[in-house]
CSV table of C-alpha atoms in Angstrom, one decimal:
chain,number,residue,atom,x,y,z
A,472,UNK,CA,88.9,119.9,74.5
A,473,UNK,CA,85.9,119.4,76.7
A,474,UNK,CA,82.8,121.4,76.6
A,475,UNK,CA,81.6,123.4,79.6
A,476,UNK,CA,78.0,124.0,80.5
A,477,UNK,CA,76.6,126.9,82.6
A,478,UNK,CA,74.6,125.2,85.4
A,479,UNK,CA,72.3,126.8,87.9
A,480,UNK,CA,72.7,125.3,91.3
A,481,UNK,CA,70.6,126.9,94.1
A,482,UNK,CA,70.5,130.2,92.3
A,483,UNK,CA,74.3,130.3,91.5
A,484,UNK,CA,75.7,129.8,88.0
A,485,UNK,CA,78.7,127.5,87.7
A,486,UNK,CA,80.6,126.4,84.6
A,487,UNK,CA,80.9,122.6,84.7
A,488,UNK,CA,82.7,120.4,82.1
A,489,UNK,CA,80.7,117.8,80.3
A,490,UNK,CA,81.9,114.7,82.3
A,491,UNK,CA,81.2,116.5,85.6
A,492,UNK,CA,77.9,117.7,84.3
A,493,UNK,CA,76.7,114.2,83.4
A,494,UNK,CA,77.8,112.8,86.7
A,495,UNK,CA,76.1,115.7,88.7
A,496,UNK,CA,73.0,115.4,86.6
A,497,UNK,CA,72.8,111.6,87.3
A,498,UNK,CA,73.4,112.2,91.1
A,499,UNK,CA,70.6,114.8,91.3
A,500,UNK,CA,68.2,112.6,89.4
A,501,UNK,CA,68.9,109.7,91.8
A,502,UNK,CA,68.2,112.1,94.7
A,503,UNK,CA,64.9,113.1,93.1
A,504,UNK,CA,63.9,109.5,92.6
A,505,UNK,CA,64.9,108.5,96.1
A,506,UNK,CA,63.3,111.4,98.0
A,507,UNK,CA,59.8,112.2,96.7
A,508,UNK,CA,57.0,114.4,97.7
A,509,UNK,CA,57.1,117.7,99.5
A,510,UNK,CA,59.5,116.5,102.2
A,511,UNK,CA,61.7,114.9,99.6
A,512,UNK,CA,61.9,118.1,97.7
A,513,UNK,CA,63.0,120.0,100.8
A,514,UNK,CA,65.7,117.4,101.4
A,515,UNK,CA,67.0,117.7,97.8
A,516,UNK,CA,66.9,121.5,98.1
A,517,UNK,CA,69.0,121.3,101.2
A,518,UNK,CA,71.5,119.1,99.4
A,519,UNK,CA,71.7,121.4,96.4
A,520,UNK,CA,72.3,124.3,98.7
A,521,UNK,CA,75.2,122.5,100.4
A,522,UNK,CA,76.6,121.5,96.9
A,523,UNK,CA,76.5,125.2,96.0
A,524,UNK,CA,78.5,126.0,99.1
A,525,UNK,CA,81.1,123.4,98.3
A,526,UNK,CA,81.4,124.6,94.7
A,527,UNK,CA,81.7,128.2,96.0
A,528,UNK,CA,84.6,127.1,98.2
A,529,UNK,CA,86.2,125.4,95.2
A,530,UNK,CA,85.8,128.5,93.1
A,531,UNK,CA,87.2,130.7,95.8
A,532,UNK,CA,90.2,128.4,96.0
A,533,UNK,CA,91.1,129.4,92.4
A,534,UNK,CA,89.2,126.9,90.2
A,535,UNK,CA,87.7,128.2,87.0
A,536,UNK,CA,85.6,125.2,86.0
A,537,UNK,CA,84.1,122.5,88.1
A,538,UNK,CA,85.6,119.1,87.1
A,539,UNK,CA,84.6,115.5,87.6
A,540,UNK,CA,87.0,115.3,90.5
A,541,UNK,CA,85.2,118.1,92.2
A,542,UNK,CA,81.8,116.4,91.7
A,543,UNK,CA,83.1,113.1,93.0
A,544,UNK,CA,84.4,114.9,96.1
A,545,UNK,CA,81.0,116.5,96.6
A,546,UNK,CA,79.2,113.2,96.2
A,547,UNK,CA,81.5,111.5,98.8
A,548,UNK,CA,80.9,114.4,101.2
A,549,UNK,CA,77.2,114.5,100.8
A,550,UNK,CA,76.7,110.7,100.6
A,551,UNK,CA,75.0,108.6,98.0
A,552,UNK,CA,71.2,108.0,98.0
A,553,UNK,CA,71.5,104.3,98.5
A,554,UNK,CA,73.4,104.9,101.7
A,555,UNK,CA,70.6,107.0,103.1
A,556,UNK,CA,67.5,104.9,102.4
A,557,UNK,CA,66.1,101.6,103.3
A,558,UNK,CA,66.2,101.9,107.0
A,559,UNK,CA,62.5,102.6,107.8
A,560,UNK,CA,61.6,99.0,107.6
A,561,UNK,CA,64.4,98.1,110.0
A,562,UNK,CA,63.3,100.8,112.4
A,563,UNK,CA,59.7,99.5,112.3
A,564,UNK,CA,60.9,95.9,113.0
A,565,UNK,CA,63.0,97.2,115.9
A,566,UNK,CA,60.0,99.1,117.3
A,567,UNK,CA,57.9,95.9,117.1
A,568,UNK,CA,60.5,93.9,118.9
A,569,UNK,CA,60.8,96.5,121.6
A,570,UNK,CA,57.1,96.6,122.2
A,571,UNK,CA,57.1,92.8,122.8
A,572,UNK,CA,60.1,92.8,125.1
A,573,UNK,CA,59.8,91.9,128.8
A,574,UNK,CA,60.2,94.3,131.7
A,575,UNK,CA,63.6,95.8,132.1
A,576,UNK,CA,66.2,93.9,134.2
A,577,UNK,CA,67.1,94.8,137.7
A,578,UNK,CA,70.5,96.1,136.6
A,579,UNK,CA,71.7,97.1,133.1
A,580,UNK,CA,74.5,99.1,131.5
A,581,UNK,CA,73.4,101.5,128.7
A,582,UNK,CA,76.1,101.0,126.1
A,583,UNK,CA,76.0,103.1,122.9
A,584,UNK,CA,75.2,100.1,120.7
A,585,UNK,CA,73.8,102.1,117.8
A,586,UNK,CA,76.6,104.7,117.6
A,587,UNK,CA,79.9,104.6,115.8
A,588,UNK,CA,83.0,106.4,117.0
A,589,UNK,CA,83.9,109.3,114.7
A,590,UNK,CA,86.0,112.4,115.2
A,591,UNK,CA,83.5,115.3,115.7
A,592,UNK,CA,84.5,117.9,113.2
A,593,UNK,CA,81.7,120.2,114.2
A,594,UNK,CA,82.9,120.6,117.8
A,595,UNK,CA,86.7,120.2,117.7
A,596,UNK,CA,89.8,122.0,119.1
A,597,UNK,CA,92.5,120.0,117.5
A,598,UNK,CA,91.4,116.8,115.6
A,599,UNK,CA,87.9,116.3,117.1
A,600,UNK,CA,88.9,113.1,119.1
A,601,UNK,CA,87.6,114.4,122.4
A,602,UNK,CA,84.5,115.8,120.8
A,603,UNK,CA,83.7,112.5,119.1
A,604,UNK,CA,84.3,110.5,122.2
A,605,UNK,CA,82.0,112.8,124.2
A,606,UNK,CA,79.2,112.2,121.6
A,607,UNK,CA,79.8,108.5,121.7
A,608,UNK,CA,79.6,108.3,125.5
A,609,UNK,CA,76.9,111.0,125.9
A,610,UNK,CA,79.1,113.5,127.7
A,611,UNK,CA,79.4,117.2,127.4
A,612,UNK,CA,82.5,117.9,125.2
A,613,UNK,CA,83.8,120.7,127.4
A,614,UNK,CA,83.5,118.6,130.6
A,615,UNK,CA,85.5,115.8,128.9
A,616,UNK,CA,88.1,118.3,127.7
A,617,UNK,CA,88.4,119.7,131.2
A,618,UNK,CA,88.8,116.2,132.8
A,619,UNK,CA,91.5,115.4,130.2
A,620,UNK,CA,93.4,118.6,131.0
A,621,UNK,CA,93.2,118.0,134.7
A,622,UNK,CA,94.4,114.4,134.4
A,623,UNK,CA,97.2,115.4,132.1
A,624,UNK,CA,98.4,118.1,134.6
A,625,UNK,CA,98.2,115.7,137.4
A,626,UNK,CA,100.4,113.3,135.5
A,627,UNK,CA,102.9,116.0,134.4
A,628,UNK,CA,105.6,115.1,137.0
A,629,UNK,CA,105.4,111.5,136.0
A,630,UNK,CA,106.8,109.7,132.9
A,631,UNK,CA,103.2,108.7,132.0
A,632,UNK,CA,102.5,112.4,131.1
A,633,UNK,CA,103.3,111.6,127.5
A,634,UNK,CA,100.9,108.8,127.4
A,635,UNK,CA,97.8,111.0,126.8
A,636,UNK,CA,99.3,113.0,123.9
A,637,UNK,CA,100.5,109.8,122.2
A,638,UNK,CA,97.1,108.1,122.6
A,639,UNK,CA,95.4,111.3,121.2
A,640,UNK,CA,97.7,111.3,118.1
A,641,UNK,CA,97.1,107.6,117.5
A,642,UNK,CA,93.3,108.1,117.8
A,643,UNK,CA,93.5,111.1,115.5
A,644,UNK,CA,95.1,108.9,112.8
A,645,UNK,CA,92.9,105.8,113.4
A,646,UNK,CA,89.4,107.2,114.0
A,647,UNK,CA,87.7,108.6,110.9
A,648,UNK,CA,86.2,112.0,110.8
A,649,UNK,CA,82.4,112.5,110.6
A,650,UNK,CA,82.1,114.5,107.4
A,651,UNK,CA,79.3,113.1,105.3
A,652,UNK,CA,75.6,113.3,106.5
A,653,UNK,CA,75.6,109.5,106.9
A,654,UNK,CA,78.6,109.6,109.2
A,655,UNK,CA,77.1,112.3,111.3
A,656,UNK,CA,74.0,110.3,111.7
A,657,UNK,CA,76.0,107.2,112.7
A,658,UNK,CA,78.1,109.2,115.1
A,659,UNK,CA,74.9,110.4,116.9
A,660,UNK,CA,73.2,107.0,116.7
A,661,UNK,CA,70.4,108.4,114.6
A,662,UNK,CA,68.7,106.1,112.0
A,663,UNK,CA,69.5,107.0,108.5
A,664,UNK,CA,66.2,107.8,106.8
A,665,UNK,CA,64.3,110.6,105.0
A,666,UNK,CA,63.3,112.3,108.2
A,667,UNK,CA,66.9,112.7,109.5
A,668,UNK,CA,68.7,113.4,106.3
A,669,UNK,CA,67.8,117.1,106.1
A,670,UNK,CA,69.1,117.7,109.6
A,671,UNK,CA,72.3,115.8,108.8
A,672,UNK,CA,72.9,117.9,105.7
A,673,UNK,CA,72.6,121.1,107.7
A,674,UNK,CA,74.9,119.6,110.4
A,675,UNK,CA,77.5,118.7,107.8
A,676,UNK,CA,77.9,122.4,106.8
A,677,UNK,CA,80.3,122.8,109.8
A,678,UNK,CA,82.6,120.1,108.4
A,679,UNK,CA,85.7,121.2,106.5
A,680,UNK,CA,85.6,121.0,102.6
A,681,UNK,CA,87.1,117.9,101.0
A,682,UNK,CA,89.7,120.0,99.1
A,683,UNK,CA,92.6,119.6,101.6
A,684,UNK,CA,95.3,117.9,99.5
A,685,UNK,CA,97.5,120.9,99.0
A,686,UNK,CA,100.6,121.7,101.1
A,687,UNK,CA,99.1,125.1,102.2
A,688,UNK,CA,96.2,123.3,103.9
A,689,UNK,CA,98.6,120.9,105.6
A,690,UNK,CA,100.8,123.8,106.8
A,691,UNK,CA,97.8,125.8,108.0
A,692,UNK,CA,96.6,122.8,110.0
A,693,UNK,CA,100.0,122.1,111.5
A,694,UNK,CA,100.5,125.7,112.6
A,695,UNK,CA,96.9,125.8,113.9
A,696,UNK,CA,97.7,122.8,116.1
A,697,UNK,CA,101.0,124.4,117.3
A,698,UNK,CA,99.2,127.7,118.0
A,699,UNK,CA,96.4,126.1,120.0
A,700,UNK,CA,98.8,124.0,122.0
A,701,UNK,CA,100.8,127.2,122.9
A,702,UNK,CA,97.5,128.9,123.7
A,703,UNK,CA,96.4,126.1,126.0
A,704,UNK,CA,99.7,126.2,127.9
A,705,UNK,CA,99.7,129.9,128.4
A,706,UNK,CA,95.9,129.8,129.2
A,707,UNK,CA,96.5,127.3,132.0
A,708,UNK,CA,99.4,129.3,133.4
A,709,UNK,CA,97.4,132.5,133.2
A,710,UNK,CA,94.5,131.0,135.1
A,711,UNK,CA,96.9,129.6,137.7
A,712,UNK,CA,98.5,133.0,138.2
A,713,UNK,CA,95.1,134.7,138.3
A,714,UNK,CA,93.9,132.4,141.1
A,715,UNK,CA,97.1,133.1,143.1
A,716,UNK,CA,96.7,136.8,142.6
A,717,UNK,CA,93.1,136.7,143.7
A,718,UNK,CA,94.0,134.7,146.8
A,719,UNK,CA,96.7,137.1,147.7
A,720,UNK,CA,94.4,140.1,147.0
A,721,UNK,CA,91.8,138.7,149.4
A,722,UNK,CA,94.4,138.1,152.1
A,723,UNK,CA,95.8,141.6,151.8
A,724,UNK,CA,92.4,143.3,151.7
A,725,UNK,CA,91.3,141.3,154.7
A,726,UNK,CA,94.5,142.4,156.6
A,727,UNK,CA,93.9,146.0,155.8
A,728,UNK,CA,90.2,145.9,156.9
A,729,UNK,CA,91.1,144.1,160.1
A,730,UNK,CA,93.8,146.7,160.9
A,731,UNK,CA,91.5,149.6,160.0
A,732,UNK,CA,88.3,148.5,161.9
A,733,UNK,CA,89.6,146.2,164.6
A,734,UNK,CA,93.2,147.5,165.0
A,735,UNK,CA,94.4,143.9,164.5
A,736,UNK,CA,97.5,143.6,162.4
A,737,UNK,CA,97.9,139.9,162.7
A,738,UNK,CA,97.0,139.1,159.1
A,739,UNK,CA,99.4,141.8,157.8
A,740,UNK,CA,102.1,140.5,160.1
A,741,UNK,CA,101.7,137.0,158.8
A,742,UNK,CA,102.0,138.4,155.3
A,743,UNK,CA,105.2,140.1,156.3
A,744,UNK,CA,103.5,143.5,155.5
A,745,UNK,CA,102.9,144.9,159.0
A,746,UNK,CA,105.9,147.3,158.7
A,747,UNK,CA,104.9,148.7,155.3
A,748,UNK,CA,103.5,152.1,154.8
A,749,UNK,CA,99.9,152.5,153.6
A,750,UNK,CA,101.1,153.6,150.1
A,751,UNK,CA,103.1,150.4,149.8
A,752,UNK,CA,100.0,148.4,150.7
A,753,UNK,CA,97.8,150.3,148.2
A,754,UNK,CA,100.5,149.7,145.5
A,755,UNK,CA,100.4,146.0,146.2
A,756,UNK,CA,96.6,145.9,146.1
A,757,UNK,CA,96.3,147.7,142.8
A,758,UNK,CA,99.1,145.6,141.4
A,759,UNK,CA,97.3,142.4,142.4
A,760,UNK,CA,94.1,143.8,140.9
A,761,UNK,CA,96.0,144.5,137.6
A,762,UNK,CA,97.6,141.0,137.7
A,763,UNK,CA,94.2,139.3,138.3
A,764,UNK,CA,92.6,141.3,135.5
A,765,UNK,CA,95.3,140.7,132.9
A,766,UNK,CA,95.8,137.0,133.6
A,767,UNK,CA,92.1,136.4,134.0
A,768,UNK,CA,91.4,138.0,130.6
A,769,UNK,CA,94.2,135.9,129.0
A,770,UNK,CA,92.9,132.7,130.6
A,771,UNK,CA,89.3,133.3,129.6
A,772,UNK,CA,90.4,134.2,126.0
A,773,UNK,CA,92.3,131.0,125.7
A,774,UNK,CA,89.4,129.0,127.2
A,775,UNK,CA,86.9,130.6,124.8
A,776,UNK,CA,88.9,129.2,121.9
A,777,UNK,CA,89.7,125.8,123.4
A,778,UNK,CA,86.2,125.1,124.8
A,779,UNK,CA,84.1,127.0,122.2
A,780,UNK,CA,82.8,129.5,124.7
A,781,UNK,CA,81.5,133.0,124.0
A,782,UNK,CA,84.5,135.3,123.4
A,783,UNK,CA,84.9,138.8,124.6
A,784,UNK,CA,82.7,141.4,122.9
A,785,UNK,CA,84.3,144.7,121.6
A,786,UNK,CA,82.8,146.7,124.5
A,787,UNK,CA,84.2,144.1,127.0
A,788,UNK,CA,87.7,144.4,125.5
A,789,UNK,CA,87.6,148.2,125.6
A,790,UNK,CA,86.4,148.1,129.2
A,791,UNK,CA,89.2,145.7,130.2
A,792,UNK,CA,91.8,147.8,128.4
A,793,UNK,CA,90.6,151.0,130.1
A,794,UNK,CA,90.4,149.4,133.6
A,795,UNK,CA,93.9,147.9,133.0
A,796,UNK,CA,95.4,151.2,132.1
A,797,UNK,CA,93.8,152.9,135.2
A,798,UNK,CA,95.1,150.2,137.5
A,799,UNK,CA,98.5,150.4,135.9
A,800,UNK,CA,98.6,154.2,136.5
A,801,UNK,CA,97.4,153.8,140.1
A,802,UNK,CA,100.0,151.1,140.8
A,803,UNK,CA,102.7,153.3,139.3
A,804,UNK,CA,101.6,156.4,141.3
A,805,UNK,CA,101.5,154.5,144.6
A,806,UNK,CA,104.8,152.8,143.8
A,807,UNK,CA,106.4,156.2,143.2
A,808,UNK,CA,104.9,157.5,146.5
A,809,UNK,CA,106.2,154.5,148.4
A,810,UNK,CA,109.6,154.8,146.8
A,811,UNK,CA,109.8,158.5,147.6
A,812,UNK,CA,108.8,157.9,151.2
């Protein structure tokens, strides 16, 4: 039977068995020996804070004692000291070579030579492939996602429509995820040294914890993918319907204004609405307003999840619901009046 030791990590007490305690103690000692001085102490403090968060996640998952497996997972996530040092001299050599270089050529292509392609787990929708590719190429992730969606929709009538999803799934399986601080630095093309380690530790806090071997995590990931796929499809359809409703609304309102102020019913006649009573037209206008509001809200809600935009606030949701109910009542009233007439 192994002993357990109460250990204070960043102000939180954890019970750690003796093997895990020895390994964690050795890891922290190596960090203190690698990163010295005030700046080094801040880096080690950031790492200890992140270790506490990972241990908290492990305890919340039902663990009673931190084991050596947990410590090994944390070390793999945070990175070993030898992987994060020894790059300052190389950076100085590169700087000296750059200062002695000739003037730039007439034409050059700026390739991301110092970056590595990883899946971006901090800015992801499904697997982080598009987010990682955007970082690698220096694009905005949302712009790349939008371009991918547009190209996929354009190819929908063709057999090649399935090419993009297949490529994405293969890339998801092949491209590694940027989880550790060292991988995050490599993904962004940042030199791995003392100055950048602290920022990488903070950036790695958005990465998922390494405890994902159980079936529950697999199922939650699977259903999350299915749910986001359905949300993307309904979001695209909702935006499409919203645009059609807005175009029809503008046409009908323009026809009503032209007939009211210029006694010209050409637009309404072209819309096959010249013979309708005014109550019918008002019912159509309020119905188009209601359709635009509902589909626009659905489309924006889906886009806020897929493109990591700001979602609706509570006051905005309440306002949309109230306006929607008012438009529904107005549409129903004008519809009843038109039917009665």
